[in-house]
Structure formats: C-alpha cells, structure tokens
Coordinates of C-alpha atoms and ligand atoms in Angstrom, one line a residue:
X1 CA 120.8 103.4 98.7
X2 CA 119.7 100.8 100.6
X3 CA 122.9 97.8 99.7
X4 CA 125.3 100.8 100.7
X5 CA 123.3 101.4 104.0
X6 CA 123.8 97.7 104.6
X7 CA 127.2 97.9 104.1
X8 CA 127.7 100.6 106.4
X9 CA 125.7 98.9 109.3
X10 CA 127.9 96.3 109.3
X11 CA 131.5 97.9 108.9
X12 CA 131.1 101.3 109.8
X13 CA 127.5 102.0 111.6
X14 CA 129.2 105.3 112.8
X15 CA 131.1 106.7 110.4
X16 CA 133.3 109.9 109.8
X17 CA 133.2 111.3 106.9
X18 CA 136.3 113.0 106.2
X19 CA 135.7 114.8 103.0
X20 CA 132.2 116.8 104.7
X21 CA 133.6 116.2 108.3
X22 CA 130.6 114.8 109.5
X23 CA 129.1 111.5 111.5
X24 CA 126.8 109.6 109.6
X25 CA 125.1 107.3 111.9
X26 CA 123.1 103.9 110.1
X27 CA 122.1 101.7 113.1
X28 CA 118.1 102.0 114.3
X29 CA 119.1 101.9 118.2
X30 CA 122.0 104.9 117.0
X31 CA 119.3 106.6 115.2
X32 CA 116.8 106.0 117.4
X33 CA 119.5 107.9 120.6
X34 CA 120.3 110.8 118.0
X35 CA 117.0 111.6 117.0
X36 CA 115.6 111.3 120.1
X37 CA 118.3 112.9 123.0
X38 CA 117.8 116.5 122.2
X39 CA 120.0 117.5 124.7
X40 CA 122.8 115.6 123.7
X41 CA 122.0 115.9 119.9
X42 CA 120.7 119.4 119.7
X43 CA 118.2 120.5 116.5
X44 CA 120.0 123.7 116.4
X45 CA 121.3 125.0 113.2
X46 CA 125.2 125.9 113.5
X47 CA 125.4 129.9 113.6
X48 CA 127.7 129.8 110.9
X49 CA 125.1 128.7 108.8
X50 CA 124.4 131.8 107.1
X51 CA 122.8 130.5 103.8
X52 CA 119.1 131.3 103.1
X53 CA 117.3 128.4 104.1
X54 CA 119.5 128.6 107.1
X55 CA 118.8 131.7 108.2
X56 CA 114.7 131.3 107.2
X57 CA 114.4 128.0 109.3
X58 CA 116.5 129.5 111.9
X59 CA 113.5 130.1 114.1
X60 CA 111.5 127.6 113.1
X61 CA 110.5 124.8 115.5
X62 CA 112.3 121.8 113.9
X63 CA 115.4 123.4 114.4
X64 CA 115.0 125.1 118.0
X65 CA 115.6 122.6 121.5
X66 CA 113.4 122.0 124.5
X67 CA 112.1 124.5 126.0
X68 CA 111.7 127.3 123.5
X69 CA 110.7 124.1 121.2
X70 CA 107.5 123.1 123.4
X71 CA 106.2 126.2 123.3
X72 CA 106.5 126.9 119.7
X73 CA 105.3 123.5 118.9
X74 CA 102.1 124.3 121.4
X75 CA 101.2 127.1 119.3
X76 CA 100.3 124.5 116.3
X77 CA 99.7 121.7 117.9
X78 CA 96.3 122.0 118.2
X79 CA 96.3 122.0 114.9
X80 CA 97.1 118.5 113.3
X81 CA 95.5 116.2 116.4
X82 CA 94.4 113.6 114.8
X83 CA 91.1 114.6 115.6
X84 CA 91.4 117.8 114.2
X85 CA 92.7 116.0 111.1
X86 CA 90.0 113.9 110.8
X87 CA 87.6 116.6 110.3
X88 CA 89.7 117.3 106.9
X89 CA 88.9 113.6 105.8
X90 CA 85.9 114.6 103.6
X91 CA 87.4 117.8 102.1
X92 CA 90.8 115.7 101.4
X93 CA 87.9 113.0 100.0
X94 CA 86.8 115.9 97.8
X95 CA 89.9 116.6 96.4
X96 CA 91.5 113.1 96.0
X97 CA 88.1 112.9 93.9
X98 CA 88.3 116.0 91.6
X99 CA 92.3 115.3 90.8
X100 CA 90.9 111.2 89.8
X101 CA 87.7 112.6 87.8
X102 CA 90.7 113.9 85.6
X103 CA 91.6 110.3 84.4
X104 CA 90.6 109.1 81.8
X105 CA 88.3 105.5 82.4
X106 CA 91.5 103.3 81.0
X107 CA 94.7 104.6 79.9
X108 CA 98.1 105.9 81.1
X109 CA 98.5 109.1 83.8
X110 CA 101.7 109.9 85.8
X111 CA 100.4 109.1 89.1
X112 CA 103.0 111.7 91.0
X113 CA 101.8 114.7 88.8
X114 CA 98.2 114.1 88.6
X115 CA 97.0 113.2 92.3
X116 CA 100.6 112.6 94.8
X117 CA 101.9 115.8 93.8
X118 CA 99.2 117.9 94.0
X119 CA 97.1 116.9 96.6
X120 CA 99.0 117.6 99.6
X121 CA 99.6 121.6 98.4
X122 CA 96.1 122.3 98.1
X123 CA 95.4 120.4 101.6
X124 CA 97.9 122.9 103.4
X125 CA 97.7 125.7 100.9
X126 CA 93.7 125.6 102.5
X127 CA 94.9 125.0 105.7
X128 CA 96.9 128.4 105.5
X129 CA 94.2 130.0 104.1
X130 CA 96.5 130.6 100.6
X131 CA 93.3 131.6 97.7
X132 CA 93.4 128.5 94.8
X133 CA 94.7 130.8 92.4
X134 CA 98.2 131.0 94.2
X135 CA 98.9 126.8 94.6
X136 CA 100.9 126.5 91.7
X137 CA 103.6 129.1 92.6
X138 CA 103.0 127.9 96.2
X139 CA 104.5 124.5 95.2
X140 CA 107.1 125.5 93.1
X141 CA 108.6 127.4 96.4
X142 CA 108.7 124.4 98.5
X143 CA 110.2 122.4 95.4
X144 CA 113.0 125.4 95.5
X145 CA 113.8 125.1 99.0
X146 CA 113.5 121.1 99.3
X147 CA 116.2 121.8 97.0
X148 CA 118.4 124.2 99.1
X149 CA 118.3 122.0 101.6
X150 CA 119.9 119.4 99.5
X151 CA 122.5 122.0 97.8
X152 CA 121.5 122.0 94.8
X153 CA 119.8 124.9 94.5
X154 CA 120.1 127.2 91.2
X155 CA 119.3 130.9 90.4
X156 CA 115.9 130.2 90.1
X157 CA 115.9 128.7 93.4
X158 CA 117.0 132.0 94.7
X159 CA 114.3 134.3 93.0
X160 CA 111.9 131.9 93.8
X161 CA 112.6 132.7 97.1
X162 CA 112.5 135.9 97.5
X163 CA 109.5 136.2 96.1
X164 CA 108.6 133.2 98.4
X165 CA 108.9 135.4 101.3
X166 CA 107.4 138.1 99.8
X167 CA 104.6 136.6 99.3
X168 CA 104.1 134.9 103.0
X169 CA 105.1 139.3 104.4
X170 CA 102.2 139.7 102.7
X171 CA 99.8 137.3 103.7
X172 CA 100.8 138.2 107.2
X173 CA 99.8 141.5 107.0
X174 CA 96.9 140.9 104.9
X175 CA 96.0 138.3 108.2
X176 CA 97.0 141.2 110.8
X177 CA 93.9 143.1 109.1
X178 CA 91.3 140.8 108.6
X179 CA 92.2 137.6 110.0
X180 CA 90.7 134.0 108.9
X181 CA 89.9 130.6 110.2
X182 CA 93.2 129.7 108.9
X183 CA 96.5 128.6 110.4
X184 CA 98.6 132.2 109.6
X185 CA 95.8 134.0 111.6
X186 CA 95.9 131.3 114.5
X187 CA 99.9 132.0 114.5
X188 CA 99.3 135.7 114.6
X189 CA 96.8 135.5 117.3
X190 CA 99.1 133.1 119.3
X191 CA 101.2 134.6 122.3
X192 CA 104.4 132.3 124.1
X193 CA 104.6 134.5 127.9
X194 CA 102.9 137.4 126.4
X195 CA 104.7 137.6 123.8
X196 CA 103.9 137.6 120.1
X197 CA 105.7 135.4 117.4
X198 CA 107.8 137.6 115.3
X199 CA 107.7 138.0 111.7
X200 CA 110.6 136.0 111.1
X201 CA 109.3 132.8 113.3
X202 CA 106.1 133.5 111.6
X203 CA 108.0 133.9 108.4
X204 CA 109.9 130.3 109.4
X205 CA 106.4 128.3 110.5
X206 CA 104.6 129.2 107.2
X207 CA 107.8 128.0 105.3
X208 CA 108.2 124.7 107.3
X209 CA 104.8 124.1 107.2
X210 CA 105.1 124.2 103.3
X211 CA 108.3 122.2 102.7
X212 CA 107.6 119.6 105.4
X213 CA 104.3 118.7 104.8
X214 CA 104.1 118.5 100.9
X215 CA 107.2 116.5 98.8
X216 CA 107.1 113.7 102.0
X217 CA 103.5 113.5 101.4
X218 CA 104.0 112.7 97.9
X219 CA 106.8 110.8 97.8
X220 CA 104.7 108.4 100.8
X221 CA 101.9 108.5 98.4
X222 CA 104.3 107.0 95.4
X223 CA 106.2 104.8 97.3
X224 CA 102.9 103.2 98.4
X225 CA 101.9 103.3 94.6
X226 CA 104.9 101.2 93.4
X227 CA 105.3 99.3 96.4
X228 CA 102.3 97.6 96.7
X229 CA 102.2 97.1 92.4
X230 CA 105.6 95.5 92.7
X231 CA 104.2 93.1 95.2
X232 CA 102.0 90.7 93.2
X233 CA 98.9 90.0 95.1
X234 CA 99.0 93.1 97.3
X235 CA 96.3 95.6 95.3
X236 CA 93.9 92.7 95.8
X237 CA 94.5 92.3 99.1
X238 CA 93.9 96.0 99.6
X239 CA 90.9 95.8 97.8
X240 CA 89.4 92.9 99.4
X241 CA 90.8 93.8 102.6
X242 CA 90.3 97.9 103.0
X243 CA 91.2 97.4 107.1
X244 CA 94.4 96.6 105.9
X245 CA 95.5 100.0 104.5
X246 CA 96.2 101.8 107.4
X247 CA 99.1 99.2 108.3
X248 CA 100.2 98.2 104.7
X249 CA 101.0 102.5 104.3
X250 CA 103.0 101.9 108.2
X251 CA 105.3 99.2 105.8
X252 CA 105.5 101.5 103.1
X253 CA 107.2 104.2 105.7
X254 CA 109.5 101.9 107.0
X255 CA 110.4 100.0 103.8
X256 CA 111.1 103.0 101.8
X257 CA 110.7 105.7 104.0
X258 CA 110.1 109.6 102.1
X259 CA 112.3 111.0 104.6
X260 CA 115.9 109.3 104.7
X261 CA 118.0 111.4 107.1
X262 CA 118.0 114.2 109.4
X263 CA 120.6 116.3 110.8
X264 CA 121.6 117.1 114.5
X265 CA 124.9 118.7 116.4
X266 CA 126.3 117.1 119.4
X267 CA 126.4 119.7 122.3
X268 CA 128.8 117.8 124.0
X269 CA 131.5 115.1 123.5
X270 CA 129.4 111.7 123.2
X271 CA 130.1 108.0 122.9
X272 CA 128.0 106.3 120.1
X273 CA 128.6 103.0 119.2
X274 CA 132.2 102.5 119.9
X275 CA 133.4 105.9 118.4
X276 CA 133.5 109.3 120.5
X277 CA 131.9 112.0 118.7
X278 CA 133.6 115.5 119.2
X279 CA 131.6 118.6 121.1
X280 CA 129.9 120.8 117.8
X281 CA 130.1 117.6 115.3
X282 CA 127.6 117.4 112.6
X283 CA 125.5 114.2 112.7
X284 CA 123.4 112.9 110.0
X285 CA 121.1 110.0 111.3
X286 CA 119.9 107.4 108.3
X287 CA 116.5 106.6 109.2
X288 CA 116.5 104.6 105.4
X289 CA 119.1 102.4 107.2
X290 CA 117.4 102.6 110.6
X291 CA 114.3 101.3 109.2
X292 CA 115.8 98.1 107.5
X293 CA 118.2 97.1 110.0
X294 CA 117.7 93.3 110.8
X295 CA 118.6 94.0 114.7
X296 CA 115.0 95.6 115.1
X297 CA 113.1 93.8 111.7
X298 CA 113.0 90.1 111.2
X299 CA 113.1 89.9 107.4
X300 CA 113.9 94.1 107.5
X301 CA 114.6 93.7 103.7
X302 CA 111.2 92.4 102.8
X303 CA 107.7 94.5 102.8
X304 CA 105.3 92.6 104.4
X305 CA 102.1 93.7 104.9
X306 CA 101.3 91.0 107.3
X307 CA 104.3 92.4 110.0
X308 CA 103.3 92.0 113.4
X309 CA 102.6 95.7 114.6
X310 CA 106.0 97.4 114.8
X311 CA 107.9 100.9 115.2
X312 CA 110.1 102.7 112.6
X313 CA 111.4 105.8 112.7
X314 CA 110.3 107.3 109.6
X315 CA 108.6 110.1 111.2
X316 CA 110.9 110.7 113.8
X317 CA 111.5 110.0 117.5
X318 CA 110.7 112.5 120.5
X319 CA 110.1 115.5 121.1
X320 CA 111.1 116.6 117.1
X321 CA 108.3 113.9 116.0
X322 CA 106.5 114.8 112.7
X323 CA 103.8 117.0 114.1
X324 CA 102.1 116.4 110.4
X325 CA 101.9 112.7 110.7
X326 CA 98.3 112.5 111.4
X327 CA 97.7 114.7 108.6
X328 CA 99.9 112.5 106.1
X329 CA 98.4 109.5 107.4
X330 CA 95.0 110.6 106.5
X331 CA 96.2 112.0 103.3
X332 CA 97.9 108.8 102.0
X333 CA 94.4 106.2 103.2
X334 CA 92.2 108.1 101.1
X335 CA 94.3 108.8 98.3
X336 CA 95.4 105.3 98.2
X337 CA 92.1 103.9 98.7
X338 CA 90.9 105.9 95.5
X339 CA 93.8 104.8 93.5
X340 CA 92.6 100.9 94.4
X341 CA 89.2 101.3 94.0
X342 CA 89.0 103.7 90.6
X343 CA 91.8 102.7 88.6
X344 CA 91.1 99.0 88.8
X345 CA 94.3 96.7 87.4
X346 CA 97.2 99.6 87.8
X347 CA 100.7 98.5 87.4
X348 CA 103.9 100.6 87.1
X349 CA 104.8 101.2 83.4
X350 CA 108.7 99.8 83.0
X351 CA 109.5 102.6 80.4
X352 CA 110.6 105.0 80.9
X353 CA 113.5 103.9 83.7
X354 CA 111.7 105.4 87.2
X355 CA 113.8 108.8 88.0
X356 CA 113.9 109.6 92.0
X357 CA 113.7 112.8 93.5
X358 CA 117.3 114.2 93.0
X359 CA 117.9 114.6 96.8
X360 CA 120.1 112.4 99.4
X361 CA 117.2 113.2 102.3
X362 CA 113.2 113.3 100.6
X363 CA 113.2 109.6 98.9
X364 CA 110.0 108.7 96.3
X365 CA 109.4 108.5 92.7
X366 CA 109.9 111.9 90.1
X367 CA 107.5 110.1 87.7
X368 CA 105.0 107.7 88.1
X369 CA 103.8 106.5 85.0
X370 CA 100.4 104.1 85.8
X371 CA 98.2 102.2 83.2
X372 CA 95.0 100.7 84.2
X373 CA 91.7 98.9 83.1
X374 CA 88.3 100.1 82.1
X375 CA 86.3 99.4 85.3
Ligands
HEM401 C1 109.0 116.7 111.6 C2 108.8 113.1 108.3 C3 104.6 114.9 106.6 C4 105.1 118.8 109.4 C5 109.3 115.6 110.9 C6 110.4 114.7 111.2 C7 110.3 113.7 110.2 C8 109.2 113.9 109.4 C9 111.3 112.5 110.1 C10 111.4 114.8 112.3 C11 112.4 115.8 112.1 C12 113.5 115.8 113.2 O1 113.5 114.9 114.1 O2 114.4 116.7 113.1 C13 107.6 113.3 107.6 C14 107.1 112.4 106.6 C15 105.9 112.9 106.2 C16 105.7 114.1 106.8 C17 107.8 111.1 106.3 C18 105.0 112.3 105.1 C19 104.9 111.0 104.9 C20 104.3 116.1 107.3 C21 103.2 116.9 107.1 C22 103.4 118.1 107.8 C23 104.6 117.9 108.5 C24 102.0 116.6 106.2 C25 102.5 119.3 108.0 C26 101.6 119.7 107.3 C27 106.2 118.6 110.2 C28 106.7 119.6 111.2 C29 107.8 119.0 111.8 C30 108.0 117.6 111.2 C31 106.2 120.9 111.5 C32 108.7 119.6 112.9 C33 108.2 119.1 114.2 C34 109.1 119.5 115.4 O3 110.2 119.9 115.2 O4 108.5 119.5 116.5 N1 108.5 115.1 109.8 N2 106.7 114.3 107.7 N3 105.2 116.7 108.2 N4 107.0 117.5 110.3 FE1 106.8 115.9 109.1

C-alpha cells in the first residue's frame, strides 16, 4: 500500500471517495486531529449500521465517546497497566517457550502458525479465564469477525458467530455463579453509578477484547520477524544488543504498522486540510500513511533501528488509545527475543511468494515460512 499512500499524501491527503462516499484522510498531523478530537470525530458507529458486528460492538468501548467511554474504559483499565502486564511476563515466557520447544533444532516452521498466531489467544483466552480445551474455536471467532469488519465475511463467518456468542452467554453465566480471578468475573462484578454492565456490553468487551488483542499481536510479531531479517545486520544487532528490542519493535509499528486504518464520523461540519467535511461523513484515517509521512519522519521510508526516540500513531491517539498496548509490547519482546536467541541464523524463505492477511485495516504476513541453523 504504501507507494499509493504516498501518492495520496501528496495529491489528495483528504480525499472523497465517491464510489463508498467516504473521507479517507493520509496525512500524520490529519490523522493525528481525527483520531484524536473525539468530539469532532466521534467513535460512534452510524445507527444504520445494522450488520452483526455492528450491532455486537455497538456497546463496546472503542466505539462509544467521552463520557460513557471513560467509564467503560475504567472498568478494564486496571487491567492491562503495564504493571499489571508485567506480572504476565513469566507466564507469556512460558508459553513463548512451550510453542519454540515445538521446533525442530534446524529446519523450516511457519513462524505465524507455530508461535505469532498462537501465542496471543492463549495469553487473553487465560486472561478471560476461557479453559485450554476451547483456544482453538476461540481463535477461529475472532479470525471470523476480523473478517466482518473487513466485509468479507462468508457463511461460516456467520455460524461462527453465533455460536461465538453463545459461547461468551455462557461463560457469563457460568461467571455469575462461581466467579474467577479472571477478566469476565471482574466485568460482572464491575458497577458504572450503580449500575451493572449489561449482557450485551459484557457480550461487546469479551468480543473486543478477542478481536483486538489477538490478529494485531500477530501480525506485530511477523512484521518484526520479516522486518528485521530483511535488514541485513539487524538479528545481530538484536542479539548482541538485547536493550535494543524494545525500540527496534517501536520501528516495526511505525514502519509497517498491524493496524492500518480506523474509522470515525464527523459530528459536525469540519475543515481538514483544505476540504470541508460534511456533518455525519464517514472518515477513514490511514495510520499506514500517517506513520511514513516525511513531514513528521526524516527518512519515513526507511526502518531504522537507530531513530532518535519518536511518536507514531500505530496504536492510536487519545482518549481511544490501545488500552492493550502494554500487553502487546510485552508480548512481542519476549517472543522476539526467543525467536533471536533459539533459532539462531533465521531468514525468510523466498518461496512461496509472502501472502498478507486479506484485509484493507489488520496488515502482517498470512505465512511465515522461517529456516534456521542448528545452534
Ligand atoms: C484500541 C492497535 C493490541 C485492546 C486500539 C487502537 C489501535 C490499536 C490503533 C485505537 C482504535 C481507535 O482509535 O479507534 C493495536 C495494535 C496492537 C494492539 C497495533 C498490537 C500490536 C491490543 C491488545 C489488546 C488490545 C493485545 C487487548 C488485549 C484494545 C482495546 C482498544 C484498542 C480494548 C479500545 C480502546 C478504547 O476504545 O478506549 N488498538 N492494538 N489491543 N485496543 Fe489495541
């Protein structure tokens, strides 16, 4: 995407689309206004939106506005601090561990299938409190609605669904009777002005909570992978460097960032750029394009894991920021960090062609085939 988003930066930075009738907005300073103004550029899905990811997310905190949004976001926040993350590092150590001990000691493994893909489900799958033997149906759902969102969703997508929410109904009832140090019990214990969540907003956290914290873990976790192989000199670095990780992962995010665009609707007529955007328009802002615009990075086309200490968007701006970024953080340092150290000499196998996910807005790798050395 990323010669089109350069293109569009410097013809059309905001651009109507006729055909869909929206504003697709490519500049960082633009992105950085709609992401971040909620109360010009409102979260709110359009009521008409009566599909049924529409009406599941409906209530969900990334798509509700200041104030109902603080106080559904203070009932999880507590949650993912980073220092309440950082008590999961040695259980996400554990994990990352088991999923390598799989490989064999030189060979060939898809990377995405054997540790990217799977790690993040079981992380929140324990942090919900979901039992092991239900992970793998667990991903499949937020595979099926990742791909809702994207409109490409089949009739499996639909039964998958269903039984989606089934499944969650009964967890939450399961929870009302005996509840758990887990997350679902925490949300059914949780009360905004005496009041308790309802079963669809409890319905809507446990499905956001699913679909935003697991495919833009993985895709972070292979864009790292191919990123830092395409670069020669950068595993070594890594390795001789470990301090390094934290901010060669923060140039990963902002050179190909696992969440390209997010959607808003302008609550009132607006100025952006020079173009006047209508009351009600639909707005999709490019972070992709945000984060390689030359205005705000020197060099925005290179990855450099020597850039001076710098802010992209790829998690978001204000009050909507990715409330899982400490978690994804953690995630991708010890994952990668077991990648560098236990499959000494990876590199990217050119064959066969790399496939991306089949979506316009999550961005990384479908396959990620890997061959390394004995060590
Ligand atoms: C929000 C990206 C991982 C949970 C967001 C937003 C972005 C984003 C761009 C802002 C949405 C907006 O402004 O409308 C990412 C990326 C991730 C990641 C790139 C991985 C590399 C996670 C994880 C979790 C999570 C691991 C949870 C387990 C959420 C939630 C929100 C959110 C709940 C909504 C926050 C709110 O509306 O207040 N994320 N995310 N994300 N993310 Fe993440």
């Amino acid at each position: 995407p990323y010669p089109h988003y350069e293109a569009m930066r410097e013809t059309a930075p905001v651009f109507h689309d006729e055909q869909t009738g929206m504003w697709q907005v490519f500049k960082y300073d633009d992105v950085h206004r709609v992401l971040s103004e909620h109360a010009t550029f409102s979260s709110q899905r359009p009521d008409d939106d009566q599909s049924e990811t529409g009406r599941l997310f409906a209530a969900s905190l990334i798509n509700t506005d200041p104030p109902r949004h603080r106080q559904l976001r203070s009932l999880v926040s507590q949650a993912f601090t980073p220092k309440a993350v950082d008590a999961l590092a040695p259980r996400i150590a554990e994990i990352t561990e088991e999923l390598l001990d799989a490989f064999a000691p030189a060979g060939t493994a898809d990377l995405v299938k054997e540790l990217a893909y799977p790690l993040p489900v079981i992380v929140i799958a324990e942090l919900m409190g979901i039992p092991a033997e239900d992970r793998d149906r667990f991903k499949l759902w937020s595979d099926a609605i990742v791909s809702t969102v994207t409109g490409d969703q089949g009739e499996s997508g639909h039964a998958l669904h269903g039984e989606m929410i089934e499944y969650f109904l009964s967890m939450i009832e399961q929870r009302r009777r005996t509840p758990g140090h887990d997350l679902i019990s925490a949300l059914l214990a949780a009360e905004i002005d005496g009041q308790q969540l309802t079963v669809p907003e409890l319905l809507g956290f446990c499905a956001l909570l699913l679909v935003a914290g697991n495919e833009t873990t993985t895709n972070l976790i292979g864009n790292a992978v191919l990123t830092f192989t395409e670069h020669p000199g950068t595993v070594e670095r890594l390795l001789a460097e470990p301090e390094l990780l934290p901010h060669a992962i923060e140039e990963v995010l902002r050179y190909r960032s696992p969440v390209q665009a997010m959607y808003r609707a302008a609550a009132a007529e607006t100025m952006l750029g020079d173009q006047s955007i209508p009351a009600g328009s639909v707005l999709i802002a490019w972070i992709g394009s945000a984060n390689r615009d030359p205005r705000q990075f020197e060099r925005a086309e290179e990855y450099d894991v020597d850039r001076p200490p710098f802010h992209h968007l790829a998690f978001g701006q204000g009050v909507h920021f990715c409330l899982g970024a400490p978690l994804a953080r953690l995630e991708a340092r010890i994952a990668l960090q077991a990648v560098l150290a236990r499959l000494p000499g990876i590199s990217v196998l050119a064959e066969p062609p790399l496939e991306r996910v089949d979506s316009t807005i999550v961005f990384g790798p479908k396959q990620l085939p890997v061959t390394w050395q004995q060590a």
